[in-house]
CSV table of C-alpha atoms and ligand atoms in Angstrom, one decimal:
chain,number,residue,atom,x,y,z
A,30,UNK,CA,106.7,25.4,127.2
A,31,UNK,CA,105.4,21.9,128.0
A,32,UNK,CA,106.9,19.7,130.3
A,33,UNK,CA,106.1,16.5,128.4
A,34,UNK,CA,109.0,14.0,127.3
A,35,UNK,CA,108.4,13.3,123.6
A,36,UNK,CA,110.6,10.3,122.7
A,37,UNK,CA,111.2,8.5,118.7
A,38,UNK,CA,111.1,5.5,118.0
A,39,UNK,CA,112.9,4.8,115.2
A,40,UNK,CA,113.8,2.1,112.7
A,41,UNK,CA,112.9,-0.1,108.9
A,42,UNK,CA,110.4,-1.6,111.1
A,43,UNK,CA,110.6,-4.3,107.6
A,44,UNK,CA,107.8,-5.7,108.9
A,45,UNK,CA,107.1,-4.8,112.4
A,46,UNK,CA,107.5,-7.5,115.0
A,47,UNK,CA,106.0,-8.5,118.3
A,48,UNK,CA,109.9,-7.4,119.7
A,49,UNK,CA,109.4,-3.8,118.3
A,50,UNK,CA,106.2,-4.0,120.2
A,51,UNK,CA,107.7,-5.1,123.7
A,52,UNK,CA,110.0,-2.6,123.2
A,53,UNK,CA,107.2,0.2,122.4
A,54,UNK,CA,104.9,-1.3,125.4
A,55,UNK,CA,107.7,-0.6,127.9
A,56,UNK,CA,108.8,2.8,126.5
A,57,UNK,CA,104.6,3.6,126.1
A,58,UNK,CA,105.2,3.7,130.5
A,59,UNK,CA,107.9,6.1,130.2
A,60,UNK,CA,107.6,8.8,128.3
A,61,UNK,CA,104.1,11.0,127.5
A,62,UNK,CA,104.4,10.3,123.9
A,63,UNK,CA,106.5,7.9,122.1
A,64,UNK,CA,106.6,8.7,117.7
A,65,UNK,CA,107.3,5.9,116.0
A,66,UNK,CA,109.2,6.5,112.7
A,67,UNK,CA,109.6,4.2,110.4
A,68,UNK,CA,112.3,5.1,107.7
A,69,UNK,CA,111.5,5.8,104.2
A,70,UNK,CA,114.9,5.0,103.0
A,71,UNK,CA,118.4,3.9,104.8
A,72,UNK,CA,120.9,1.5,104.2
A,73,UNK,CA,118.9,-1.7,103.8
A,74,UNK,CA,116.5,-2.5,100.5
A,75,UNK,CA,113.0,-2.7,102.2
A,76,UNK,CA,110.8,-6.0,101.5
A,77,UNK,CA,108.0,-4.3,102.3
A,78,UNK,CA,106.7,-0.8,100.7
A,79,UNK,CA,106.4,2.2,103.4
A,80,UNK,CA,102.8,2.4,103.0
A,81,UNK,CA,102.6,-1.3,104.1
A,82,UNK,CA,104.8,-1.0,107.1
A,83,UNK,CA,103.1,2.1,108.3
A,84,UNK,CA,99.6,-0.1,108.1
A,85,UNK,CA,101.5,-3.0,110.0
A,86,UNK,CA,102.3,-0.4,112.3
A,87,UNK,CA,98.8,1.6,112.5
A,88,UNK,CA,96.9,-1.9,112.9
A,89,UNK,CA,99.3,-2.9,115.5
A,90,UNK,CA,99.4,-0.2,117.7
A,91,UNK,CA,95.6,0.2,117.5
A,92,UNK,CA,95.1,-3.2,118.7
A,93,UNK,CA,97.3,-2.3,121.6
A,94,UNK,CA,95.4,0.7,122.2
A,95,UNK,CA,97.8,2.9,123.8
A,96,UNK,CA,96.7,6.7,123.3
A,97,UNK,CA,100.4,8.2,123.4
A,98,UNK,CA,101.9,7.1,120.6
A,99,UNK,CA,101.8,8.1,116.7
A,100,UNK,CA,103.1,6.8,113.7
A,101,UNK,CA,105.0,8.9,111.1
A,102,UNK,CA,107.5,8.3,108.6
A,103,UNK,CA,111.0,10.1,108.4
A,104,UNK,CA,113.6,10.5,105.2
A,105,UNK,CA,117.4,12.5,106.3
A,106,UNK,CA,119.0,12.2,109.1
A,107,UNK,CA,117.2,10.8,112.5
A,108,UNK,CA,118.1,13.8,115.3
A,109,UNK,CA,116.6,16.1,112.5
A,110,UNK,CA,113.5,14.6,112.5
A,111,UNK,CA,113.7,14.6,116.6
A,112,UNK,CA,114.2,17.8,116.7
A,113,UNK,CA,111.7,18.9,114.5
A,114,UNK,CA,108.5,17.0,116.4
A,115,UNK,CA,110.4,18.2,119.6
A,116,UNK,CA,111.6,15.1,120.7
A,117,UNK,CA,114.0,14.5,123.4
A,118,UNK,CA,114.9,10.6,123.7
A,119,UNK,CA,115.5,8.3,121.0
A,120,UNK,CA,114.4,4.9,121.6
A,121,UNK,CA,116.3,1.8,120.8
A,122,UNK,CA,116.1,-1.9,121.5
A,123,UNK,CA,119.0,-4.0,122.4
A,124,UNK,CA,118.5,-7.6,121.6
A,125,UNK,CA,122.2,-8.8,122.1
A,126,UNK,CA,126.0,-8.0,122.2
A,127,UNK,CA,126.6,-8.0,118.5
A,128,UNK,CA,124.1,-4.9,118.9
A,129,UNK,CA,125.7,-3.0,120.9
A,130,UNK,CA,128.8,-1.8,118.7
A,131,UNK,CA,126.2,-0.5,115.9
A,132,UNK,CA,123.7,1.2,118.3
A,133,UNK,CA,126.5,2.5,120.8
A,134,UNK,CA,128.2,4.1,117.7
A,135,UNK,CA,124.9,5.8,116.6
A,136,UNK,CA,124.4,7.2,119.9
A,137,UNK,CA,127.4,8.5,119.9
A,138,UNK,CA,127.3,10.2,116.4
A,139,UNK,CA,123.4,11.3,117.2
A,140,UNK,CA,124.1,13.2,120.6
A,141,UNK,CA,127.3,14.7,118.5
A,142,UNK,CA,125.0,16.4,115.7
A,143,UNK,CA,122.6,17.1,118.7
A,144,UNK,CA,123.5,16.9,122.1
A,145,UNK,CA,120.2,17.8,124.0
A,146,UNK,CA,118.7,14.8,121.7
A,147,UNK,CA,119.5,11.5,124.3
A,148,UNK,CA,119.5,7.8,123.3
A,149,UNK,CA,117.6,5.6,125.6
A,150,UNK,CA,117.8,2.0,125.1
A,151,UNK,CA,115.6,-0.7,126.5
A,152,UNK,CA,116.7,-4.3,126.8
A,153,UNK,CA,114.9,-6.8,124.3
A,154,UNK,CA,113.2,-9.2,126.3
A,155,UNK,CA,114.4,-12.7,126.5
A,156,UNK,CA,111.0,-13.8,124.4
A,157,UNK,CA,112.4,-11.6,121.2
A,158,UNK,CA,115.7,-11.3,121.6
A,159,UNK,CA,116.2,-13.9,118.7
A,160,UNK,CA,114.0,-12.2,116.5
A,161,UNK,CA,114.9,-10.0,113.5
A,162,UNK,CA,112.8,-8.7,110.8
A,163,UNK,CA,114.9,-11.0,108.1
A,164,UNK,CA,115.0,-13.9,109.9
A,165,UNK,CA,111.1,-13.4,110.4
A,166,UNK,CA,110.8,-13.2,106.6
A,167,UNK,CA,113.2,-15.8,106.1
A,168,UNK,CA,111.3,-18.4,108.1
A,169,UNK,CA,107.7,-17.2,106.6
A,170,UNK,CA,109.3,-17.5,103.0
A,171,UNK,CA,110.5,-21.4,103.7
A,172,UNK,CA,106.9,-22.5,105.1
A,173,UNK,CA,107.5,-21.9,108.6
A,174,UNK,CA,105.5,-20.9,111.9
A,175,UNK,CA,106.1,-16.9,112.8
A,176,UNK,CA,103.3,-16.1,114.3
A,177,UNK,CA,103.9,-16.0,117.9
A,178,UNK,CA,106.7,-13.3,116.9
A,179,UNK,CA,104.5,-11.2,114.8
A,180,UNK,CA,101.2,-9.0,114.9
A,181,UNK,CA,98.2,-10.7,112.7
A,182,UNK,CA,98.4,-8.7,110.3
A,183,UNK,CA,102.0,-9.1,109.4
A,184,UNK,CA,101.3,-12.9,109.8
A,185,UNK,CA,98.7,-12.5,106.8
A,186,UNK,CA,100.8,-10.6,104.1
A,187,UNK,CA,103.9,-13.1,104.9
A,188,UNK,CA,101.2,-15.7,104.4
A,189,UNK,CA,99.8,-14.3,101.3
A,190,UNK,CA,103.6,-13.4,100.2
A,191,UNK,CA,104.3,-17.3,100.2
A,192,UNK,CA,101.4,-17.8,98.3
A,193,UNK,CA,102.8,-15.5,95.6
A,194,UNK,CA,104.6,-17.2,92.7
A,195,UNK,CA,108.2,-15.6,92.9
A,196,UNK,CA,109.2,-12.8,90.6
A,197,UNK,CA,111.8,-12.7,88.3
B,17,COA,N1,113.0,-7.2,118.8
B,17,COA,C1,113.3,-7.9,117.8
B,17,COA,N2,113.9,-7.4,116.7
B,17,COA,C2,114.4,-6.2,116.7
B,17,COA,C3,114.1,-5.4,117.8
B,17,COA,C4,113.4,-5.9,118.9
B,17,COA,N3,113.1,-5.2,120.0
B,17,COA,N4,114.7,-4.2,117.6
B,17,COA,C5,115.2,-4.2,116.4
B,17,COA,N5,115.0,-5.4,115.9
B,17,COA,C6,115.6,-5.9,114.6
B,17,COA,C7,114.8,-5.4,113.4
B,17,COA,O1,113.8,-6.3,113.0
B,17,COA,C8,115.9,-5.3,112.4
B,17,COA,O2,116.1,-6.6,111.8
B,17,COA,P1,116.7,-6.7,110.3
B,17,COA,O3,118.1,-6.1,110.3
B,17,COA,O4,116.7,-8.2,110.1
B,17,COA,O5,115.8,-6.0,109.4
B,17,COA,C9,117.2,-5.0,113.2
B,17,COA,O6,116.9,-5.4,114.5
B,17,COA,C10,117.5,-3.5,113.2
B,17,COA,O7,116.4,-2.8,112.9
B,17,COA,P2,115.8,-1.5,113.3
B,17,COA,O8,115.7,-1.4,114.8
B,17,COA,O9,114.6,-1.2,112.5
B,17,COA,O10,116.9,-0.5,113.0
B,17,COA,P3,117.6,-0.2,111.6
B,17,COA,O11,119.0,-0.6,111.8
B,17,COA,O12,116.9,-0.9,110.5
B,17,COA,O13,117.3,1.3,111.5
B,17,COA,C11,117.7,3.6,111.8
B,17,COA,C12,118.1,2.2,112.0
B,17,COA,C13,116.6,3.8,110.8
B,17,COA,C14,117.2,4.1,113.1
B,17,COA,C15,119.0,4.4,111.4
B,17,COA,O14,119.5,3.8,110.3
B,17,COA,C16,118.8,5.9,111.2
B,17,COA,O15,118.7,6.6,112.1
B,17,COA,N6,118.7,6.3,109.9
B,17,COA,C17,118.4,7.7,109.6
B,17,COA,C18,119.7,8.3,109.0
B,17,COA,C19,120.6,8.8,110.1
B,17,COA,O16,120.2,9.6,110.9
B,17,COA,N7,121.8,8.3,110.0
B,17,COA,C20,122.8,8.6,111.0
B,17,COA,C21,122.8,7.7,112.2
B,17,COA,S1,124.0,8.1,113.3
């Protein structure tokens, strides 16, 4: 059996922002291989289709060439999934207190259905720790300035999504 710590990263990733990235660049050091798994459905309506955030994600991670990490997609529940592509560690970010309560109660439920399965989370830093993937979208939608918070490419399609005459 291999000795190799396979960790998930998990999350909407609705679009992917340069604070998932920090995150991923500092987990890339600690683990042989980090997944990143974006979810295909969950509790939030997604803005943007899966195929599109897995491209975000695949153009992103390219550009930061890192050799250890992958990029999948994942439907049920999370330590499932982990278990299945042999994964140890879950990844999460913490940007602030009001995360805590939400992430601390997943961890808790996550090691319960699978105990061998831990939660690792990494502190946000103090560059991103402001950031969310709505308020990203939010500020792209009124006209303003994101991106020094997001990969080019997700820069672009918010662009071109402004552009867009509004539906319905
Ligand atoms: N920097 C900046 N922003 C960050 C960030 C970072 N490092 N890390 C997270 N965020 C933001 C995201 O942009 C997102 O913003 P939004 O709410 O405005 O969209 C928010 O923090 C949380 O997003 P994310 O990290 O993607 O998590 P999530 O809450 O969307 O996803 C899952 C959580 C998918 C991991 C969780 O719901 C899950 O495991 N689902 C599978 C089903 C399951 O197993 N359920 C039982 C769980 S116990």
């Amino acid at each position: 059996m291999s000795d190799s710590v396979i960790a998930v990263y998990p999350g909407s990733f609705d679009p992917v922002t340069n604070g998932h990235l920090d995150i991923l660049k500092r987990a890339a050091r600690l683990f042989d291989r980090i997944i990143i798994a974006a979810s295909e459905s969950g509790r939030k309506l997604f803005d943007f289709a899966l195929e599109e955030r897995l491209t975000f994600l695949h153009d992103s991670v390219e550009r930061l060439g890192y050799r250890n990490v992958e990029i999948d997609s994942f439907g049920g529940l999370l330590v499932h999934y982990a278990r299945d592509r042999n994964a140890s560690v879950i990844i999460r970010g913490l940007r602030e207190v009001s995360d805590f309560e939400y992430e601390y109660q997943m961890s808790v439920m996550n090691r319960k259905l699978i105990p061998s399965i831990e939660t690792v989370f990494l502190s946000t830093s103090s560059d991103y720790y402001f950031v969310s993937s709505s308020l990203i979208k939010e500020v792209a939608a009124l006209g303003g300035d994101v991106s020094a918070l997001v990969p080019s490419i997700v820069n672009d399609a918010l662009i071109a999504r402004r552009r867009k005459p509004l539906e319905g």
